[in-house]
Coordinates of C-alpha atoms in Angstrom, one line a residue:
X1 CA -73.2 -53.0 20.8
X2 CA -71.6 -51.8 17.6
X3 CA -73.7 -51.5 14.5
X4 CA -72.3 -52.3 11.1
X5 CA -72.3 -48.5 10.3
X6 CA -70.3 -47.8 13.6
X7 CA -67.8 -50.5 12.7
X8 CA -67.4 -49.1 9.3
X9 CA -66.7 -45.6 10.7
X10 CA -64.2 -47.0 13.1
X11 CA -62.4 -48.7 10.2
X12 CA -62.3 -45.5 8.2
X13 CA -60.9 -43.5 11.2
X14 CA -58.2 -46.1 11.8
X15 CA -57.2 -45.9 8.1
X16 CA -57.2 -42.0 8.3
X17 CA -54.9 -42.0 11.3
X18 CA -52.5 -44.5 9.6
X19 CA -52.5 -42.4 6.5
X20 CA -51.9 -39.2 8.4
X21 CA -49.1 -40.8 10.5
X22 CA -47.5 -42.1 7.3
X23 CA -47.6 -38.6 5.7
X24 CA -46.0 -37.1 8.8
X25 CA -43.3 -39.7 8.7
X26 CA -42.7 -39.1 5.0
X27 CA -42.6 -35.3 5.5
X28 CA -40.2 -35.5 8.4
X29 CA -37.9 -37.9 6.6
X30 CA -38.1 -35.7 3.5
X31 CA -37.2 -32.5 5.4
X32 CA -34.2 -34.2 7.0
X33 CA -33.1 -35.5 3.6
X34 CA -33.5 -32.0 2.1
X35 CA -31.5 -30.4 4.9
X36 CA -28.8 -33.0 4.4
X37 CA -28.9 -32.2 0.7
X38 CA -28.5 -28.4 1.4
X39 CA -25.6 -29.1 3.7
X40 CA -23.9 -31.3 1.2
X41 CA -24.5 -29.4 -2.0
X42 CA -24.9 -25.7 -1.2
X43 CA -22.8 -23.2 0.7
X44 CA -24.2 -22.2 4.1
X45 CA -22.9 -19.4 6.4
X46 CA -21.2 -21.0 9.3
X47 CA -22.9 -20.7 12.7
X48 CA -19.9 -21.6 14.7
X49 CA -19.6 -20.1 18.1
X50 CA -16.4 -18.2 17.3
X51 CA -16.9 -15.8 14.4
X52 CA -14.2 -14.7 12.0
X53 CA -13.1 -11.3 13.3
X54 CA -11.6 -8.5 11.1
X55 CA -10.0 -5.3 12.5
X56 CA -10.8 -2.3 10.4
X57 CA -9.4 1.1 11.2
X58 CA -11.1 4.2 9.9
X59 CA -9.6 7.5 8.9
X60 CA -12.3 9.2 10.9
X61 CA -12.3 10.0 14.6
X62 CA -15.9 11.3 14.7
X63 CA -18.6 13.1 12.7
X64 CA -20.7 11.8 9.9
X65 CA -17.8 10.1 8.1
X66 CA -17.3 7.8 11.1
X67 CA -21.1 7.2 11.0
X68 CA -20.7 6.1 7.3
X69 CA -17.9 3.7 8.3
X70 CA -19.9 2.3 11.1
X71 CA -22.9 1.9 8.9
X72 CA -20.8 -0.4 6.7
X73 CA -19.5 -2.3 9.6
X74 CA -23.0 -2.8 11.0
X75 CA -24.3 -4.2 7.7
X76 CA -21.5 -6.7 7.5
X77 CA -22.0 -7.9 11.1
X78 CA -25.8 -8.2 10.7
X79 CA -25.7 -9.8 7.2
X80 CA -23.3 -12.5 8.4
X81 CA -25.6 -13.7 11.2
X82 CA -22.7 -13.6 13.7
X83 CA -20.3 -15.7 11.6
X84 CA -18.2 -12.7 10.5
X85 CA -17.5 -9.7 12.7
X86 CA -15.7 -6.4 12.0
X87 CA -14.3 -4.5 14.9
X88 CA -14.1 -0.8 14.0
X89 CA -11.1 1.1 15.3
X90 CA -11.0 4.9 15.5
X91 CA -8.5 7.1 13.7
X92 CA -5.0 6.6 15.1
X93 CA -5.9 3.5 17.1
X94 CA -3.1 1.4 15.5
X95 CA -1.4 3.6 12.9
X96 CA -1.6 7.1 11.6
X97 CA -4.0 7.9 8.7
X98 CA -1.1 8.4 6.3
X99 CA 0.0 4.8 7.1
X100 CA -3.3 3.0 6.7
X101 CA -2.7 1.7 3.2
X102 CA 0.7 0.3 4.1
X103 CA -0.6 -1.2 7.4
X104 CA -3.4 -3.1 5.5
X105 CA -0.8 -4.3 2.9
X106 CA 1.4 -5.6 5.6
X107 CA -1.4 -7.2 7.6
X108 CA -0.9 -5.0 10.7
X109 CA -4.6 -4.3 10.4
X110 CA -7.1 -6.3 8.3
X111 CA -8.8 -3.3 6.6
X112 CA -9.5 0.4 6.5
X113 CA -12.2 2.9 5.5
X114 CA -10.6 5.9 3.9
X115 CA -10.4 7.9 0.6
X116 CA -7.8 7.5 -2.2
X117 CA -6.6 11.1 -1.9
X118 CA -5.0 10.0 1.4
X119 CA -2.4 8.0 -0.6
X120 CA -2.1 10.3 -3.5
X121 CA 1.6 10.9 -2.8
X122 CA 2.3 7.2 -3.7
X123 CA 0.8 7.6 -7.2
X124 CA -0.9 10.6 -8.6
X125 CA -3.4 8.3 -10.4
X126 CA -5.0 7.7 -7.0
X127 CA -6.6 11.1 -7.3
X128 CA -8.4 9.9 -10.5
X129 CA -10.4 7.5 -8.4
X130 CA -11.8 10.2 -6.2
X131 CA -10.5 13.8 -6.7
X132 CA -9.8 14.0 -10.4
X133 CA -11.0 16.2 -13.2
X134 CA -14.7 16.8 -13.7
X135 CA -15.7 15.4 -17.1
X136 CA -19.2 16.7 -16.5
X137 CA -19.9 13.8 -14.2
X138 CA -21.2 13.2 -10.7
X139 CA -19.8 10.9 -8.0
X140 CA -22.5 8.3 -8.9
X141 CA -21.3 8.3 -12.5
X142 CA -17.8 7.8 -11.2
X143 CA -19.1 4.7 -9.3
X144 CA -20.8 3.6 -12.5
X145 CA -17.5 3.8 -14.3
X146 CA -15.8 1.8 -11.5
X147 CA -18.4 -1.0 -11.6
X148 CA -19.3 -1.1 -15.3
X149 CA -16.8 1.0 -17.2
X150 CA -13.5 -0.7 -16.5
X151 CA -12.5 1.4 -13.5
X152 CA -12.3 -1.6 -11.1
X153 CA -9.9 -3.4 -13.4
X154 CA -7.7 -0.3 -13.6
X155 CA -7.8 0.1 -9.8
X156 CA -6.7 -3.5 -9.4
X157 CA -3.9 -2.9 -11.9
X158 CA -2.7 0.0 -9.9
X159 CA -2.7 -1.9 -6.6
X160 CA -1.4 -5.2 -7.9
X161 CA 1.1 -4.3 -10.7
X162 CA 2.2 -0.7 -10.1
X163 CA 2.2 -0.3 -6.4
X164 CA 2.5 -4.1 -5.8
X165 CA 0.2 -3.9 -2.8
X166 CA -1.5 -7.0 -1.2
X167 CA -4.8 -5.2 -1.1
X168 CA -8.4 -5.7 -2.4
X169 CA -10.7 -2.7 -2.3
X170 CA -14.3 -1.6 -2.9
X171 CA -15.7 1.9 -3.5
X172 CA -18.7 3.0 -1.6
X173 CA -20.7 6.2 -1.1
X174 CA -21.1 8.8 -3.8
X175 CA -20.2 12.2 -2.3
X176 CA -21.9 15.4 -3.6
X177 CA -19.6 17.9 -5.2
X178 CA -17.5 19.5 -2.4
X179 CA -18.0 23.2 -1.7
X180 CA -15.3 25.6 -2.7
X181 CA -15.2 26.2 1.1
X182 CA -14.8 28.7 3.8
X183 CA -13.3 32.2 3.3
X184 CA -12.6 35.0 5.7
X185 CA -13.6 37.5 3.1
X186 CA -15.9 37.5 0.1
X187 CA -14.5 36.2 -3.2
X188 CA -16.3 37.4 -6.3
X189 CA -13.6 36.7 -8.9
X190 CA -10.4 34.8 -9.5
X191 CA -8.4 37.9 -8.6
X192 CA -9.9 37.8 -5.1
X193 CA -8.5 34.3 -4.6
X194 CA -4.9 34.9 -5.7
X195 CA -2.4 34.7 -2.9
X196 CA -4.8 33.2 -0.4
X197 CA -3.5 30.4 1.8
X198 CA -5.9 27.5 1.1
X199 CA -6.3 24.0 2.3
X200 CA -7.2 21.1 0.0
X201 CA -5.8 17.6 -0.9
X202 CA -5.0 15.5 -4.0
X203 CA -4.8 16.9 -7.5
X204 CA -7.0 19.7 -6.3
X205 CA -3.9 21.2 -4.7
X206 CA -2.3 21.5 -8.1
X207 CA -5.4 23.1 -9.6
X208 CA -5.7 25.7 -6.9
X209 CA -2.0 26.5 -7.1
X210 CA -2.4 27.0 -10.9
X211 CA -5.1 29.5 -10.0
X212 CA -2.7 31.5 -7.9
X213 CA -3.4 30.2 -4.4
X214 CA -0.9 29.0 -1.8
X215 CA -2.0 25.5 -1.0
X216 CA -1.6 23.7 2.3
X217 CA -2.5 20.0 2.7
X218 CA -3.8 19.3 6.2
X219 CA -5.8 16.5 7.9
X220 CA -9.4 17.3 8.5
X221 CA -9.1 17.8 12.3
X222 CA -6.3 20.5 11.8
X223 CA -8.2 22.7 9.4
X224 CA -10.3 24.8 11.9
X225 CA -7.4 25.4 14.4
X226 CA -5.1 26.4 11.5
X227 CA -7.7 28.9 10.3
X228 CA -8.4 30.1 13.8
X229 CA -4.7 30.9 14.2
X230 CA -4.5 32.7 10.9
X231 CA -2.2 30.1 9.3
X232 CA -4.6 29.7 6.4
X233 CA -7.1 32.1 4.9
X234 CA -9.6 29.6 3.4
X235 CA -10.3 25.9 3.4
X236 CA -12.5 23.1 2.2
X237 CA -13.2 19.7 3.7
X238 CA -16.3 18.0 2.3
X239 CA -19.8 18.9 3.3
X240 CA -22.0 21.2 5.5
X241 CA -22.3 18.5 8.3
X242 CA -18.6 17.7 8.6
X243 CA -17.7 21.4 8.3
X244 CA -20.2 22.3 11.1
X245 CA -18.9 19.6 13.3
X246 CA -15.3 20.9 12.8
X247 CA -16.6 24.4 13.9
X248 CA -15.7 26.1 10.6
X249 CA -18.6 28.6 11.3
X250 CA -16.6 29.9 14.3
X251 CA -13.6 31.0 12.2
X252 CA -15.2 32.2 8.9
X253 CA -18.7 33.3 7.8
X254 CA -18.4 33.1 4.0
X255 CA -19.3 29.6 2.7
X256 CA -19.2 29.0 -1.0
X257 CA -21.0 26.0 -2.5
X258 CA -20.2 24.4 -5.9
X259 CA -16.8 23.8 -7.3
X260 CA -14.8 21.7 -9.8
X261 CA -11.8 21.1 -7.6
X262 CA -13.4 17.9 -6.1
X263 CA -16.7 17.4 -7.8
X264 CA -16.8 13.6 -7.6
X265 CA -15.5 11.3 -4.9
X266 CA -16.4 8.2 -2.8
X267 CA -15.0 6.2 0.1
X268 CA -12.6 3.4 -0.4
X269 CA -12.9 0.3 1.7
X270 CA -9.7 -1.9 1.6
X271 CA -8.7 -5.3 3.0
X272 CA -5.5 -7.3 3.2
X273 CA -5.8 -9.5 0.1
X274 CA -4.3 -12.6 1.8
X275 CA -6.8 -12.3 4.6
X276 CA -9.6 -11.6 2.2
X277 CA -8.8 -14.6 0.0
X278 CA -8.7 -16.8 3.2
X279 CA -12.3 -16.0 3.9
X280 CA -15.2 -18.2 2.9
X281 CA -16.9 -17.2 -0.4
X282 CA -20.0 -16.0 1.3
X283 CA -18.0 -13.8 3.6
X284 CA -16.2 -12.2 0.7
X285 CA -19.5 -11.5 -0.9
X286 CA -20.9 -10.0 2.3
X287 CA -17.9 -7.6 2.5
X288 CA -18.6 -6.6 -1.2
X289 CA -22.4 -6.4 -1.1
X290 CA -22.4 -4.5 2.2
X291 CA -20.3 -1.8 0.6
X292 CA -22.9 -1.4 -2.1
X293 CA -25.8 -1.4 0.4
X294 CA -24.0 1.2 2.6
X295 CA -23.3 3.2 -0.6
X296 CA -27.0 3.6 -1.3
X297 CA -27.8 4.4 2.4
X298 CA -25.1 7.0 2.5
X299 CA -26.4 8.9 -0.5
X300 CA -29.9 9.1 1.1
X301 CA -28.6 10.0 4.6
X302 CA -26.4 12.8 3.0
X303 CA -29.4 14.4 1.4
X304 CA -31.1 14.7 4.8
X305 CA -28.2 15.6 7.0
X306 CA -26.3 18.0 4.7
X307 CA -29.4 20.1 3.9
X308 CA -30.5 20.3 7.5
X309 CA -27.1 21.4 8.7
X310 CA -26.8 23.9 6.0
X311 CA -30.0 25.5 7.4
X312 CA -28.4 25.4 10.9
X313 CA -25.3 27.2 9.6
X314 CA -27.4 29.9 8.0
X315 CA -30.0 30.5 10.7
X316 CA -28.2 29.8 13.9
X317 CA -24.6 30.8 13.1
X318 CA -25.1 33.7 10.6
X319 CA -23.1 32.0 7.8
X320 CA -23.5 33.6 4.4
X321 CA -24.0 30.8 2.0
X322 CA -23.4 31.6 -1.6
X323 CA -23.0 29.8 -4.9
X324 CA -19.4 30.0 -6.2
X325 CA -19.3 32.6 -9.0
X326 CA -19.3 31.1 -12.5
X327 CA -16.1 32.9 -13.4
X328 CA -14.2 31.1 -10.7
X329 CA -15.6 27.7 -11.8
X330 CA -14.7 28.5 -15.4
X331 CA -11.2 29.3 -14.2
X332 CA -11.0 25.9 -12.4
X333 CA -11.7 24.0 -15.6
X334 CA -8.9 26.0 -17.4
X335 CA -6.6 25.2 -14.5
X336 CA -7.4 21.5 -14.9
X337 CA -6.4 21.8 -18.6
X338 CA -3.0 23.2 -17.6
X339 CA -2.4 20.7 -14.8
X340 CA -3.2 17.5 -16.6
X341 CA -0.6 17.4 -19.4
X342 CA 2.3 16.8 -16.9
X343 CA 0.5 13.8 -15.3
X344 CA -0.6 12.5 -18.7
X345 CA 3.1 11.7 -19.5
X346 CA 2.6 8.6 -17.2
X347 CA 1.1 5.9 -19.5
X348 CA -1.1 4.5 -16.8
X349 CA -2.4 7.9 -15.7
X350 CA -3.3 8.6 -19.4
X351 CA -5.0 5.2 -19.7
X352 CA -7.2 5.9 -16.8
X353 CA -8.1 9.3 -18.1
X354 CA -9.0 7.9 -21.5
X355 CA -11.2 5.2 -19.9
X356 CA -13.0 7.8 -17.8
X357 CA -13.6 10.1 -20.8
X358 CA -14.9 7.3 -23.0
X359 CA -17.4 6.3 -20.2
X360 CA -18.6 9.8 -19.6
X361 CA -18.9 10.9 -23.2
X362 CA -21.5 8.1 -23.7
X363 CA -23.2 8.2 -20.3
X364 CA -23.2 12.0 -20.1
X365 CA -24.7 12.3 -23.5
X366 CA -27.7 10.3 -22.4
X367 CA -28.1 11.7 -18.9
X368 CA -27.6 15.4 -19.8
X369 CA -30.0 15.1 -22.8
X370 CA -32.5 13.2 -20.7
X371 CA -32.4 15.4 -17.6
X372 CA -35.2 17.9 -17.3
X373 CA -34.6 21.4 -16.0
X374 CA -34.6 20.6 -12.3
X375 CA -33.5 24.0 -11.3
X376 CA -36.4 25.5 -13.3
X377 CA -38.9 23.2 -11.6
X378 CA -37.5 24.1 -8.2
X379 CA -37.8 27.8 -8.9
X380 CA -41.3 27.3 -10.1
X381 CA -42.4 26.0 -6.7
X382 CA -40.0 27.5 -4.2
X383 CA -38.2 30.5 -5.8
X384 CA -34.5 31.1 -5.8
X385 CA -32.2 28.6 -4.0
X386 CA -29.0 30.6 -3.8

């Protein structure tokens, strides 16, 4: 027999259940409505079973440069959640390296991972976006100019108006200054370099010729064999890791770090513009932002790998690592001063140079004034570094 108190409790419980059920119904309905609102009013990455697939050929058949390209590809594929997929193709898979830019323009391949020096022959200004004069800047400051100093707009002008290429591109990965390179014999002055057959690319070739060297422009994979056969006396490629992978330590033992011939460079990632414009907005942004994310990761990976491999070259292969004599680097700057006037006759080339110098005069004044004596701090704790 129910008491009045028991009946009262039962009534309260029934009301609570009804209220809870009502709230659940409201929340469920609200979530469904919200989901519909998102679908109707906000862009969402497609989760269709068939992803958009882009074919991107790299200029690298192996080594750490291929890793950098694959790092970018992986970021795009993971960020898209499966809705956009890049298939990475090795060097030479579809076209030769020298034909990559043209192949992307024509839509033979959708994209490429390369450097601007590889199409320097089409327009000398290409070198200014990667292997140009050193205004006292680093590769990271070059990227700063591209993103915030007007460089991207000038690059687009070169592609669209001057070369008339159907290409959109991003810059990624600040490279440390490239070593002067590998020499069969010691070089202690500019006189020791005169007459040597030397491998480099881009405007650096003009600079080294001005310094009295005989310059040969070879693809990376041909450098070590050419030096092994005595076709060249000295060469540079890019960094200790790539150089070790090429086997440069087997054909020369004198390795000089620091140089002004290619002191700031980054990778260029290009896509066919019609293909790029056909992509959903979120996919376009993923291609762009993944290049920025890969850029940061590359700069950190390079610190680790290059320093480790430099130690391997010294300790396991008997390589004599030296800093390039200051007299040679001073001569490089003077050579740049002699090489540039000819190219400055081109109004576009001159416009790019003016933009770069305006950027670096301001940025460099801050950074050089603000930077403490890092070398002094290093020596304080560890002693000499070279």
